[in-house]
mmCIF file of C-alpha atoms and ligand atoms in Angstrom:
data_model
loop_
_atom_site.group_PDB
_atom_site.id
_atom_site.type_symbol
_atom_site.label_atom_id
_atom_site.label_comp_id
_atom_site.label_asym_id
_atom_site.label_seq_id
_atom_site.Cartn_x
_atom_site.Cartn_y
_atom_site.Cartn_z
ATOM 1 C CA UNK A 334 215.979 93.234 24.355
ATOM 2 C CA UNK A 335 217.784 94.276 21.455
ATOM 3 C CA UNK A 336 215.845 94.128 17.911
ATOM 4 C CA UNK A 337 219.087 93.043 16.125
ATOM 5 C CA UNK A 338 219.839 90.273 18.798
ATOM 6 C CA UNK A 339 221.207 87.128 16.704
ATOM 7 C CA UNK A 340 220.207 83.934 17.546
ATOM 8 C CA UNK A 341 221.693 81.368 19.961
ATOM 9 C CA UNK A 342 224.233 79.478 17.703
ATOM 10 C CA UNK A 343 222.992 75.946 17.678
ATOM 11 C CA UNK A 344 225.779 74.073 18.911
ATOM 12 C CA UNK A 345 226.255 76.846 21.679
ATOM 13 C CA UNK A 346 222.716 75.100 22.808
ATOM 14 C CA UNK A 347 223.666 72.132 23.409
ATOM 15 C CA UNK A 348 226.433 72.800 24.988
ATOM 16 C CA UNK A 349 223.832 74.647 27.616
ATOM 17 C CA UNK A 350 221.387 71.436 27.440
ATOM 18 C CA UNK A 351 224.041 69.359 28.688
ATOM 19 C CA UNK A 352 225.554 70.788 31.027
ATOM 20 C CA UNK A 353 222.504 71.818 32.656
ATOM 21 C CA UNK A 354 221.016 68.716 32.437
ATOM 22 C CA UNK A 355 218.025 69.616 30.330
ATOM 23 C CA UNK A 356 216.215 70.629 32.948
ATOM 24 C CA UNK A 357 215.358 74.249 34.501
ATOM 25 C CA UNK A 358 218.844 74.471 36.508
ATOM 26 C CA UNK A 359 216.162 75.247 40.051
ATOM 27 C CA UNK A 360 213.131 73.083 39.535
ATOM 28 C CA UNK A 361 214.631 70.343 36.312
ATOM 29 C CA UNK A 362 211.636 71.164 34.012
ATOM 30 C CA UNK A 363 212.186 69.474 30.823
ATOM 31 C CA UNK A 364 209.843 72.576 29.592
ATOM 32 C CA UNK A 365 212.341 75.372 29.301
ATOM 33 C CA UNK A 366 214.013 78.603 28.207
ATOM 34 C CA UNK A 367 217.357 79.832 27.336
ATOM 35 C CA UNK A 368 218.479 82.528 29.664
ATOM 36 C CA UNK A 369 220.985 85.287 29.796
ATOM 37 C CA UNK A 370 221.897 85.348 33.046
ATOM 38 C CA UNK A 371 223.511 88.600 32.845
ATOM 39 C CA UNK A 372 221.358 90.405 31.239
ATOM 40 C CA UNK A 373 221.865 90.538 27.145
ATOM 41 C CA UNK A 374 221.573 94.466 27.382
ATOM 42 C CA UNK A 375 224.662 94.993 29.477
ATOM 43 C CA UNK A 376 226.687 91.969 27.657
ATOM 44 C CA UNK A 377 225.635 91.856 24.107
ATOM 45 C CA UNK A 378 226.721 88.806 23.386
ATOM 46 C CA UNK A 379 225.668 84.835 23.695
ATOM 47 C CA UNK A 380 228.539 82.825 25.957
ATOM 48 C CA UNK A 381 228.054 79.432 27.098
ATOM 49 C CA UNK A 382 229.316 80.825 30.737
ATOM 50 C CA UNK A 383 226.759 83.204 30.718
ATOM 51 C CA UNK A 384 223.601 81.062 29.820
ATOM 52 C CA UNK A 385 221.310 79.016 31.876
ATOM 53 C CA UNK A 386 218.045 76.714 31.412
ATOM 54 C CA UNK A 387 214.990 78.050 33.627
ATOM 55 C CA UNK A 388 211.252 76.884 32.979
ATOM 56 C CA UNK A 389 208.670 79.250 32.145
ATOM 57 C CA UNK A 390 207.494 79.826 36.152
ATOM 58 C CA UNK A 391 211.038 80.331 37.130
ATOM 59 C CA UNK A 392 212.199 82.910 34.026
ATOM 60 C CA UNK A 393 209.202 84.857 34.981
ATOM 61 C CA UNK A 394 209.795 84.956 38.644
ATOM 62 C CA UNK A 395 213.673 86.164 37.341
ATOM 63 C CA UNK A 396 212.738 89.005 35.002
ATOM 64 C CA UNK A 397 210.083 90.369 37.976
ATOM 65 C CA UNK A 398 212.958 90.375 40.343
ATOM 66 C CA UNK A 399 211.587 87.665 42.704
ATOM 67 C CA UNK A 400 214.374 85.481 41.759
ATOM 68 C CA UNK A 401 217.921 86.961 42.278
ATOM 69 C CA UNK A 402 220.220 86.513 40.019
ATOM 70 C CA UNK A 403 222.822 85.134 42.973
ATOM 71 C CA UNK A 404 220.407 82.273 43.452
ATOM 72 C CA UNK A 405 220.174 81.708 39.189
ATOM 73 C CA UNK A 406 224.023 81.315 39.620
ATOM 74 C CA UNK A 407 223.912 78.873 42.117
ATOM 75 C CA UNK A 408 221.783 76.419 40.753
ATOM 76 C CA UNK A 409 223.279 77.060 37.504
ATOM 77 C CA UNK A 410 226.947 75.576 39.283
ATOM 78 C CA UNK A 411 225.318 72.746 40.466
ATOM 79 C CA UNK A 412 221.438 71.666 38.727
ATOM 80 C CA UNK A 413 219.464 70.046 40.220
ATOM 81 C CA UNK A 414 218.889 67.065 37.708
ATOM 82 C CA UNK A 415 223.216 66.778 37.012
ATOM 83 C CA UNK A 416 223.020 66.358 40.985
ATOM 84 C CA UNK A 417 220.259 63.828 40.929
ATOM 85 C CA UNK A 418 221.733 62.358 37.346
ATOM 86 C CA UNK A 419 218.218 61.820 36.427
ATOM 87 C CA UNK A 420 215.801 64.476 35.016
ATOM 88 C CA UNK A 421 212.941 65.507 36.756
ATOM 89 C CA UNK A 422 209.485 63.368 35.701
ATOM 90 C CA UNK A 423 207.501 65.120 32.787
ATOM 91 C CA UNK A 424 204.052 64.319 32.821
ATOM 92 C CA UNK A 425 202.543 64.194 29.165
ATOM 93 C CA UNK A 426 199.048 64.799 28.535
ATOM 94 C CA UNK A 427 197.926 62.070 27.282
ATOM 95 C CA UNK A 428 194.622 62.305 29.137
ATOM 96 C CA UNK A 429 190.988 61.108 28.719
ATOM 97 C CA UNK A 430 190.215 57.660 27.308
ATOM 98 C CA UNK A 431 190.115 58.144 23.268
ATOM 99 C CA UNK A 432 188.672 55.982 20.878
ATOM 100 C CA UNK A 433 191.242 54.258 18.985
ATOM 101 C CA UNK A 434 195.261 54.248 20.015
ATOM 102 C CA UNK A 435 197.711 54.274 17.507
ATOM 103 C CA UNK A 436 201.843 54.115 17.338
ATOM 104 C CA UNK A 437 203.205 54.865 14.711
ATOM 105 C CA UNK A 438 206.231 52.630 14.755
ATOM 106 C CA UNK A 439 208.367 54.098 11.120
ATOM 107 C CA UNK A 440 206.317 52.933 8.096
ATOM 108 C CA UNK A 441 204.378 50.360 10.674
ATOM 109 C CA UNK A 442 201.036 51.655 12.235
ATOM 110 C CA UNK A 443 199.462 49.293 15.370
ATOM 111 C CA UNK A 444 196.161 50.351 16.419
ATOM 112 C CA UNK A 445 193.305 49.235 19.118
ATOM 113 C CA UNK A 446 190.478 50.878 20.951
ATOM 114 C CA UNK A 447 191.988 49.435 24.478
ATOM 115 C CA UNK A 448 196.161 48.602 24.014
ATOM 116 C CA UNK A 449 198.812 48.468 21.743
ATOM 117 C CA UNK A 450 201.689 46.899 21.657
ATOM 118 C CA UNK A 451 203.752 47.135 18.878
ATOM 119 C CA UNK A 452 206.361 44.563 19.785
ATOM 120 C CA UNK A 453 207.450 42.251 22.164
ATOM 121 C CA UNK A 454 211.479 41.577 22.885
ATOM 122 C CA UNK A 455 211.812 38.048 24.993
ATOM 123 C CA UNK A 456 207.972 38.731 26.738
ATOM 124 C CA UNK A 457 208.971 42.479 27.511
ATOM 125 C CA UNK A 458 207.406 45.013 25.606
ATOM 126 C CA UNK A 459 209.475 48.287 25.162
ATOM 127 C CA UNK A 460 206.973 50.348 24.231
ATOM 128 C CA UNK A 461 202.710 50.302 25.055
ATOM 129 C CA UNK A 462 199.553 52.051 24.904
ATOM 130 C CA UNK A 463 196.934 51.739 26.417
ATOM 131 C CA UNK A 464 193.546 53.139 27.781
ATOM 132 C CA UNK A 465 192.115 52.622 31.538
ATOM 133 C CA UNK A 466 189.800 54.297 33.387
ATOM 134 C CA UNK A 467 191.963 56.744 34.254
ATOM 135 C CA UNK A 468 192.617 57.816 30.877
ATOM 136 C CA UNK A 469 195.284 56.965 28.071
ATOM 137 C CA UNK A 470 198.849 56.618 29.131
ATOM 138 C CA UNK A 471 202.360 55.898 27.072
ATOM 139 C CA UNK A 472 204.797 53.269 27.860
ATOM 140 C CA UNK A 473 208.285 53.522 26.585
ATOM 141 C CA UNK A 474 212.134 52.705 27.283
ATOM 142 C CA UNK A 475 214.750 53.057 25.454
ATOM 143 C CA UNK A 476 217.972 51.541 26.665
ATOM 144 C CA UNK A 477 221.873 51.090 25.827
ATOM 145 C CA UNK A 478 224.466 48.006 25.029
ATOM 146 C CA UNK A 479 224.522 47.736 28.765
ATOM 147 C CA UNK A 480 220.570 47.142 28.990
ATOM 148 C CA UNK A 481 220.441 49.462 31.079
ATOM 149 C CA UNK A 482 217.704 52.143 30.664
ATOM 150 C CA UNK A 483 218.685 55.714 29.550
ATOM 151 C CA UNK A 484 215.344 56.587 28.889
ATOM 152 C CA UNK A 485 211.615 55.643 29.976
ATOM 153 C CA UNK A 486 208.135 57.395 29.661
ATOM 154 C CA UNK A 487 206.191 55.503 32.527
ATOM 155 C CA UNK A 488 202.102 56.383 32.274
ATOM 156 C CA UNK A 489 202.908 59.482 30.545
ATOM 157 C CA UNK A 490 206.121 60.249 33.245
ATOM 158 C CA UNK A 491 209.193 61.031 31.027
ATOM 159 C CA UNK A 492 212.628 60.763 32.574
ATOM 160 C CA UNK A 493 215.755 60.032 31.508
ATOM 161 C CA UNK A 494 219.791 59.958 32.455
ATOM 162 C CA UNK A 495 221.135 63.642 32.225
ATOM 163 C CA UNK A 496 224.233 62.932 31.187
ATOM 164 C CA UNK A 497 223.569 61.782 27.695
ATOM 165 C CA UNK A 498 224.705 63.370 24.922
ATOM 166 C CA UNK A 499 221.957 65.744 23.776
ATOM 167 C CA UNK A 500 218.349 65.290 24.603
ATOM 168 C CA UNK A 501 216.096 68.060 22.659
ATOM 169 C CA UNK A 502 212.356 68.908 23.732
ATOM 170 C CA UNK A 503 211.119 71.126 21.184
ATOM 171 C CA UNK A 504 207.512 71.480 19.863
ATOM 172 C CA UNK A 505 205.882 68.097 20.675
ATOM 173 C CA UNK A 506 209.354 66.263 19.908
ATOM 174 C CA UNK A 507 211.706 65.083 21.616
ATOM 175 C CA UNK A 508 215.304 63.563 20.371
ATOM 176 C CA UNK A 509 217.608 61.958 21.810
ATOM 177 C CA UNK A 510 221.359 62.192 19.999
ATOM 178 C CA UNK A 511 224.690 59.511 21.558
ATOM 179 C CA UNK A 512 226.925 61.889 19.621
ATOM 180 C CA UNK A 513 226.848 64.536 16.514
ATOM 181 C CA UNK A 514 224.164 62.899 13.796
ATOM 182 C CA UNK A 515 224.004 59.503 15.905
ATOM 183 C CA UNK A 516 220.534 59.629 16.648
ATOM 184 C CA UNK A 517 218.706 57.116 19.479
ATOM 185 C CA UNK A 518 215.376 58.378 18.931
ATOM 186 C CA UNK A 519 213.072 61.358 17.431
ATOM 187 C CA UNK A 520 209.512 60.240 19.101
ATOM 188 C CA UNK A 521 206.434 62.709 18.484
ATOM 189 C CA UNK A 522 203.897 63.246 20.972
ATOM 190 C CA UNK A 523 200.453 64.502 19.241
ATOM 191 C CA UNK A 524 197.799 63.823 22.005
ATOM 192 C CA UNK A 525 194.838 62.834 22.738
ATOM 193 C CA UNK A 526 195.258 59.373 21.022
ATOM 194 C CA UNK A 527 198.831 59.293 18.728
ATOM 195 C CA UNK A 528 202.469 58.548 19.053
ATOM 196 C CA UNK A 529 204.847 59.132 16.026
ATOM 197 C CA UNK A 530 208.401 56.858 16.453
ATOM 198 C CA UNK A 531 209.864 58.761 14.011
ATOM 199 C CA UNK A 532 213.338 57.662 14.441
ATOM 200 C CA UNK A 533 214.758 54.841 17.178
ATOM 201 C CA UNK A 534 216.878 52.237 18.097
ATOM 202 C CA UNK A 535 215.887 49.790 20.840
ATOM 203 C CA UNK A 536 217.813 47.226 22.106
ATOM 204 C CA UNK A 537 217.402 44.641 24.029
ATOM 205 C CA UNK A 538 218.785 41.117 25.670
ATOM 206 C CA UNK A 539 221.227 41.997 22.306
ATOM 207 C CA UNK A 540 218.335 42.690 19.919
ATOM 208 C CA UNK A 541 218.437 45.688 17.776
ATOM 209 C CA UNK A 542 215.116 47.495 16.536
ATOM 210 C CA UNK A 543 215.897 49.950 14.222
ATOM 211 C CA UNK A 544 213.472 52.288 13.149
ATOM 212 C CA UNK A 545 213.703 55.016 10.124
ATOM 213 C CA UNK A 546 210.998 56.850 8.975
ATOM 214 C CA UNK A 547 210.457 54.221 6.005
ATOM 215 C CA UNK A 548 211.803 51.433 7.165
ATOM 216 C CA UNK A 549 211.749 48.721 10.847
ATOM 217 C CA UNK A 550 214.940 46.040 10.784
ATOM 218 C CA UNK A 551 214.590 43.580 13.733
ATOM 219 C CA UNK A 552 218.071 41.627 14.369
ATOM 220 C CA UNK A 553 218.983 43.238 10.400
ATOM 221 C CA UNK A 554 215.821 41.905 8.967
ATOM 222 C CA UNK A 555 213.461 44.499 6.992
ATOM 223 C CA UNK A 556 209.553 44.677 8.340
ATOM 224 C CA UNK A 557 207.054 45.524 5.959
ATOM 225 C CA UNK A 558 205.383 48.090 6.052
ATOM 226 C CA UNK A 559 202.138 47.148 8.024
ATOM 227 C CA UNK A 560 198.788 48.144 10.136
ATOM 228 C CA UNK A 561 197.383 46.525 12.570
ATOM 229 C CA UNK A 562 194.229 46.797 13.973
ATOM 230 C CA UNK A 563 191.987 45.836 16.910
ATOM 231 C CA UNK A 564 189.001 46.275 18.859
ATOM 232 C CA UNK A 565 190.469 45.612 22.094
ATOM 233 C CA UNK A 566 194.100 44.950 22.055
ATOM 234 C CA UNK A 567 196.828 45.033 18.920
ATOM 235 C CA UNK A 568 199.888 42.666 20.011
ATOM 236 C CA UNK A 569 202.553 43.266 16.600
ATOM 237 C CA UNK A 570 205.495 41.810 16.639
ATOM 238 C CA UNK A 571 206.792 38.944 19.195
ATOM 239 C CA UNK A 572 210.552 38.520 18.949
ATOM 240 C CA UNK A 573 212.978 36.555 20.870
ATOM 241 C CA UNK A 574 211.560 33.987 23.688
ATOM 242 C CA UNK A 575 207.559 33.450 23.873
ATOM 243 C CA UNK A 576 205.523 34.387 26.363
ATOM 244 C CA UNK A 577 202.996 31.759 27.377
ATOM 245 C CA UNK A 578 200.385 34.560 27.473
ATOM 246 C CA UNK A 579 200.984 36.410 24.659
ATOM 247 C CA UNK A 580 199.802 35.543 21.626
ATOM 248 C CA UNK A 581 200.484 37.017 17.489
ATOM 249 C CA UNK A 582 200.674 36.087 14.354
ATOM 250 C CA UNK A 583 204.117 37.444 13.791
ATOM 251 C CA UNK A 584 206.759 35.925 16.095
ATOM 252 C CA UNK A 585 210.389 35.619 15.312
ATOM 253 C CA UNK A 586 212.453 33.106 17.996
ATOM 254 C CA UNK A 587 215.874 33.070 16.151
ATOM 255 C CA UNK A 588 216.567 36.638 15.696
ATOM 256 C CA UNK A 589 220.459 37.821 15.734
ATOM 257 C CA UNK A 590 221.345 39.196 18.648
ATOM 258 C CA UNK A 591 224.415 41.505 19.707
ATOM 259 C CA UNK A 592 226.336 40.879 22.521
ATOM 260 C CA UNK A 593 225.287 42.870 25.524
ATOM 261 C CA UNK A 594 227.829 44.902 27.267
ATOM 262 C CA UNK A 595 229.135 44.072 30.858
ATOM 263 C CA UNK A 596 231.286 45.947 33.468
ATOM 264 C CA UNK A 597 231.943 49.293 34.525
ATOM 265 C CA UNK A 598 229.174 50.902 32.124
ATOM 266 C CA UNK A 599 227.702 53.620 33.248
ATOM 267 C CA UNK A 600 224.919 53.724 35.991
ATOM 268 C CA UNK A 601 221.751 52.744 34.882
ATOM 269 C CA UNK A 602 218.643 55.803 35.553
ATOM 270 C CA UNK A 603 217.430 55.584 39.270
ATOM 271 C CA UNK A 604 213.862 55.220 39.556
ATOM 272 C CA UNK A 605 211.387 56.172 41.439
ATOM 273 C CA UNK A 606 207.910 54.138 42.900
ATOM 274 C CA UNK A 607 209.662 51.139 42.602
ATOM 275 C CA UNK A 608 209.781 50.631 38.769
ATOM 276 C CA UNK A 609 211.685 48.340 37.760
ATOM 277 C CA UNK A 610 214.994 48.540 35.555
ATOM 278 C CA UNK A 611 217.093 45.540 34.459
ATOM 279 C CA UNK A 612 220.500 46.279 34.856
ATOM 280 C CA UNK A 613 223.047 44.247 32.808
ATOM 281 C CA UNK A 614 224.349 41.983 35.789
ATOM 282 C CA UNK A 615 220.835 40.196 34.950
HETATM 283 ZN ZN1 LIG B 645 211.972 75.888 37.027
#
């Protein structure tokens, strides 16, 4: 490696994320590396032919010679998460029970010893928290004018389609882009006990939730700042339809709602243990 090696130009990248299908092209590891499949010494110089995603296990095995790079080539043509169209699960470690769960929804903070849940859309809530037994695990999906999901952390399993536009896992963030500067969501992990929704926009049954850093609009309508805090369980904001068993202060029926999209969208994420995903026939 070459002291005066220049960096990867940025848009170069993504390119590489996406067509990969930000995963490690062999295993889909949403934990990877950028790699020169030809070696940078011989080329000396950073093509989007020439570059690859492998996890940390699988570069390793690569620059010990245990992986050839015939086989890096191969799975590069065809990875293994652009063959499945779905990434392969992430497990966050969002472990042991902690003492007080908080999402940070923009300038909104909802808190509880047991669960969260910052909002409800129609008695579904697209994102949770909460703390078991087993320890503390995330709930979130994000999904398009189809409602169809693109994106879902299930107990602290992140997937999502591969074929979106750019998903980026750097640090303890991850963001999700539909085109240049059109971003779906910048979420922050910071375990034990916190989630940071930096940036988002949920949708759905045609409502928009639109979060910026200072600011939540539901259906176009501003949400105060806020906390919210509980021993056991926070419920925030209940929007659209009630649910006979759910129960806040804060409940908006007539909210404006977008039509949702119908016909030859594209497929909604496949997934797995029987979770289930409401596809926009519904
Ligand atoms: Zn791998």
């Amino acid at each position: 490696m070459s002291d005066d090696r220049p960096d990867i130009p940025e848009p170069m990248k993504r390119e590489v994320r996406q067509r990969c299908g930000f995963g490690c092209v062999i295993c889909g590891s949403s934990i990877y590396q950028y790699d020169h499949m030809v070696e940078w010494s011989q080329l000396q110089e950073h093509t989007v032919e020439n570059l690859t995603l492998l996890c940390g296990t699988h570069h390793d095995e690569k620059t010990k010679g245990l992986l050839p790079l015939a086989t890096v080539q191969q799975a590069n043509a065809s990875p293994i998460n652009v063959r499945n169209g779905v990434t392969e699960p992430y497990g966050l470690h969002y472990g042991p029970k902690a003492p007080l769960l908080t999402v940070h929804l923009g300038d909104n903070k909802f808190m509880a010893g047991v669960s969260v849940f910052p909002f409800f859309v129609d008695g579904d809530p697209l994102i949770f928290f909460q703390s078991t037994d087993d320890g503390v695990g995330l709930y979130v999906t994000l999904r398009d004018d189809y409602n169809r999901t693109v994106l879902r952390i299930w107990n602290n399993e992140l997937i999502h389609r591969a074929d979106l536009w750019d998903v980026r896992f750097e640090g303890t963030t991850l963001t999700v882009r539909d085109a240049p500067g059109d971003l779906r969501l910048v979420i922050r992990f910071a375990p034990p006990a916190d989630v940071y929704i930096e940036r988002a926009k949920f949708q759905y049954n045609g409502v928009q939730i639109d979060v910026k850093p200072t600011k939540v609009t539901v259906g176009g309508q501003t949400m105060s700042g806020s906390a919210m805090i509980n021993v056991g369980t926070t419920v925030g904001w209940v929007i659209g339809d009630r649910h006979p068993e759910i129960e806040s202060a804060f409940s908006w029926q007539d909210i404006s709602r977008v039509p949702v999209k119908f016909g030859d969208g594209p497929p909604a994420v496949g997934y797995r243990q029987g979770v289930h995903v409401t596809d926009g026939s519904e």
